[in-house]
Tab-separated table of C-alpha atoms and ligand atoms in Angstrom:
chain	number	residue	atom	x	y	z
A	270	UNK	CA	11.254	-16.475	-16.520
A	271	UNK	CA	12.712	-14.059	-14.298
A	272	UNK	CA	13.458	-14.772	-10.318
A	273	UNK	CA	13.340	-11.934	-7.784
A	274	UNK	CA	14.794	-13.895	-4.531
A	275	UNK	CA	14.371	-12.385	-1.380
A	276	UNK	CA	18.327	-11.715	-1.484
A	277	UNK	CA	17.254	-9.243	-4.171
A	278	UNK	CA	14.707	-7.159	-2.215
A	279	UNK	CA	15.959	-3.834	-0.076
A	280	UNK	CA	13.839	-3.324	3.288
A	281	UNK	CA	13.152	0.085	4.126
A	282	UNK	CA	11.133	1.910	6.963
A	283	UNK	CA	8.258	3.803	5.326
A	284	UNK	CA	9.402	7.095	4.503
A	285	UNK	CA	7.260	10.145	6.563
A	286	UNK	CA	5.841	11.904	4.230
A	287	UNK	CA	4.377	8.526	2.636
A	288	UNK	CA	3.004	7.426	5.802
A	289	UNK	CA	1.283	7.481	9.184
A	290	UNK	CA	2.717	5.402	11.774
A	291	UNK	CA	5.449	2.933	11.375
A	292	UNK	CA	5.614	0.703	8.278
A	293	UNK	CA	8.163	-1.532	6.718
A	294	UNK	CA	8.498	-2.179	3.147
A	295	UNK	CA	10.591	-4.721	0.913
A	296	UNK	CA	11.092	-3.728	-2.728
A	297	UNK	CA	11.214	-5.509	-6.184
A	298	UNK	CA	14.172	-4.098	-8.358
A	299	UNK	CA	12.861	-3.241	-11.881
A	300	UNK	CA	13.049	-5.382	-14.590
A	301	UNK	CA	12.762	-5.587	-18.208
A	302	UNK	CA	8.786	-4.867	-20.004
A	303	UNK	CA	6.578	-5.939	-19.028
A	304	UNK	CA	7.197	-5.133	-15.801
A	305	UNK	CA	5.303	-4.258	-11.879
A	306	UNK	CA	6.777	-2.826	-9.368
A	307	UNK	CA	5.897	-5.832	-6.591
A	308	UNK	CA	5.626	-4.242	-2.589
A	309	UNK	CA	5.449	-6.133	0.768
A	310	UNK	CA	4.583	-3.661	3.089
A	311	UNK	CA	4.145	-4.421	7.142
A	312	UNK	CA	1.934	-1.471	8.977
A	313	UNK	CA	1.504	-1.523	12.614
A	314	UNK	CA	-1.519	-1.547	14.126
A	315	UNK	CA	-2.845	1.797	12.939
A	316	UNK	CA	-0.572	2.629	10.592
A	317	UNK	CA	-1.587	3.623	6.539
A	318	UNK	CA	-0.395	5.157	3.481
A	319	UNK	CA	-1.290	8.643	2.750
A	320	UNK	CA	-3.949	9.544	0.277
A	321	UNK	CA	-2.233	8.713	-3.127
A	322	UNK	CA	-3.107	7.527	-6.772
A	323	UNK	CA	-1.625	4.752	-8.719
A	324	UNK	CA	-1.612	5.862	-12.727
A	325	UNK	CA	-1.858	2.542	-13.800
A	326	UNK	CA	-4.093	1.047	-10.816
A	327	UNK	CA	-3.305	-1.289	-8.309
A	328	UNK	CA	-3.755	-5.146	-6.480
A	329	UNK	CA	-3.256	-5.659	-3.237
A	330	UNK	CA	-3.322	-9.232	-1.292
A	331	UNK	CA	-3.783	-9.118	1.910
A	332	UNK	CA	-1.160	-12.071	3.627
A	333	UNK	CA	-1.287	-10.915	7.338
A	334	UNK	CA	-3.579	-9.291	9.832
A	335	UNK	CA	-6.849	-7.023	9.119
A	336	UNK	CA	-6.201	-4.011	5.718
A	337	UNK	CA	-8.243	-1.098	6.428
A	338	UNK	CA	-8.633	0.817	2.877
A	339	UNK	CA	-10.661	3.684	2.135
A	340	UNK	CA	-11.735	5.276	-0.917
A	341	UNK	CA	-12.504	8.774	-1.705
A	342	UNK	CA	-16.561	9.321	-0.617
A	343	UNK	CA	-16.683	5.651	1.046
A	344	UNK	CA	-16.584	4.451	4.628
A	345	UNK	CA	-13.423	2.569	5.088
A	346	UNK	CA	-13.900	-0.990	4.905
A	347	UNK	CA	-11.430	-4.130	6.387
A	348	UNK	CA	-10.439	-6.596	4.847
A	349	UNK	CA	-8.869	-10.124	6.426
A	350	UNK	CA	-6.014	-12.041	5.586
A	351	UNK	CA	-6.214	-13.394	2.364
A	352	UNK	CA	-8.638	-11.020	0.608
A	353	UNK	CA	-7.643	-8.954	-2.786
A	354	UNK	CA	-8.450	-5.450	-3.065
A	355	UNK	CA	-8.391	-3.905	-6.813
A	356	UNK	CA	-7.593	-0.169	-7.686
A	357	UNK	CA	-8.723	1.297	-10.614
A	358	UNK	CA	-6.267	3.977	-12.099
A	359	UNK	CA	-6.026	6.931	-10.649
A	360	UNK	CA	-8.366	6.445	-7.847
A	361	UNK	CA	-7.722	8.510	-5.056
A	362	UNK	CA	-7.086	5.546	-2.059
A	363	UNK	CA	-5.457	4.775	1.014
A	364	UNK	CA	-4.401	1.616	2.872
A	365	UNK	CA	-3.278	0.145	6.157
A	366	UNK	CA	-3.739	-1.609	9.713
A	367	UNK	CA	-6.915	-1.840	11.348
A	368	UNK	CA	-6.476	-0.255	15.050
A	369	UNK	CA	-6.240	-4.147	16.584
A	370	UNK	CA	-3.830	-5.374	14.011
A	371	UNK	CA	-0.821	-5.545	12.250
A	372	UNK	CA	-1.181	-6.006	8.661
A	373	UNK	CA	0.980	-7.393	5.804
A	374	UNK	CA	-0.058	-6.491	2.216
A	375	UNK	CA	1.744	-7.934	-1.133
A	376	UNK	CA	1.020	-4.674	-3.333
A	377	UNK	CA	1.643	-5.252	-7.056
A	378	UNK	CA	1.305	-2.086	-9.447
A	379	UNK	CA	1.721	-2.365	-13.298
A	380	UNK	CA	4.700	-0.152	-14.316
A	381	UNK	CA	4.106	3.754	-15.153
A	382	UNK	CA	6.006	3.494	-18.456
A	383	UNK	CA	4.820	7.206	-19.561
A	384	UNK	CA	3.092	8.392	-16.699
A	385	UNK	CA	5.117	8.633	-14.092
A	386	UNK	CA	4.539	6.642	-10.832
A	387	UNK	CA	2.223	6.769	-7.155
A	388	UNK	CA	0.671	10.375	-6.610
A	389	UNK	CA	1.262	10.463	-2.945
A	390	UNK	CA	-0.931	13.621	-1.131
A	391	UNK	CA	-1.881	14.148	2.260
A	392	UNK	CA	-1.994	11.703	5.275
A	393	UNK	CA	-5.506	10.576	6.727
A	394	UNK	CA	-6.503	12.378	9.276
A	395	UNK	CA	-7.812	9.996	12.450
A	396	UNK	CA	-10.896	11.262	12.038
A	397	UNK	CA	-11.061	9.497	8.016
A	398	UNK	CA	-9.463	6.330	9.687
A	399	UNK	CA	-12.281	5.906	12.120
A	400	UNK	CA	-14.475	6.236	9.428
A	401	UNK	CA	-16.460	9.262	11.779
B	669	MN	MN1	-2.425	2.091	-3.190
């Protein structure tokens, strides 16, 4: 068993090359195998990730607010707190707050031992975010 406490987490602002809008994230330190990166992420209303993929997939647990999530070729959907979103490996997607609410999610990604981490792509346009 390994316990990571709040004091072990580092809070930092989400970098502008990965996000649109104001985002804060707490990241777990790397641990022994089997490992997973665990992030608690706060998005202000309208804030969202860039398009990206995860080599070993990702699970989001929506803790607070309303998450807006988009997947390539599909209109975005809103998922309220308590909901869970799964992404398959290399599925091209984005996630953030909806326009009317901030949002906090836990993001769990299995350790990518050989293929590297998240592949960050271009920003989500306002039209894509709106589902226009
Ligand atoms: Mn993701």
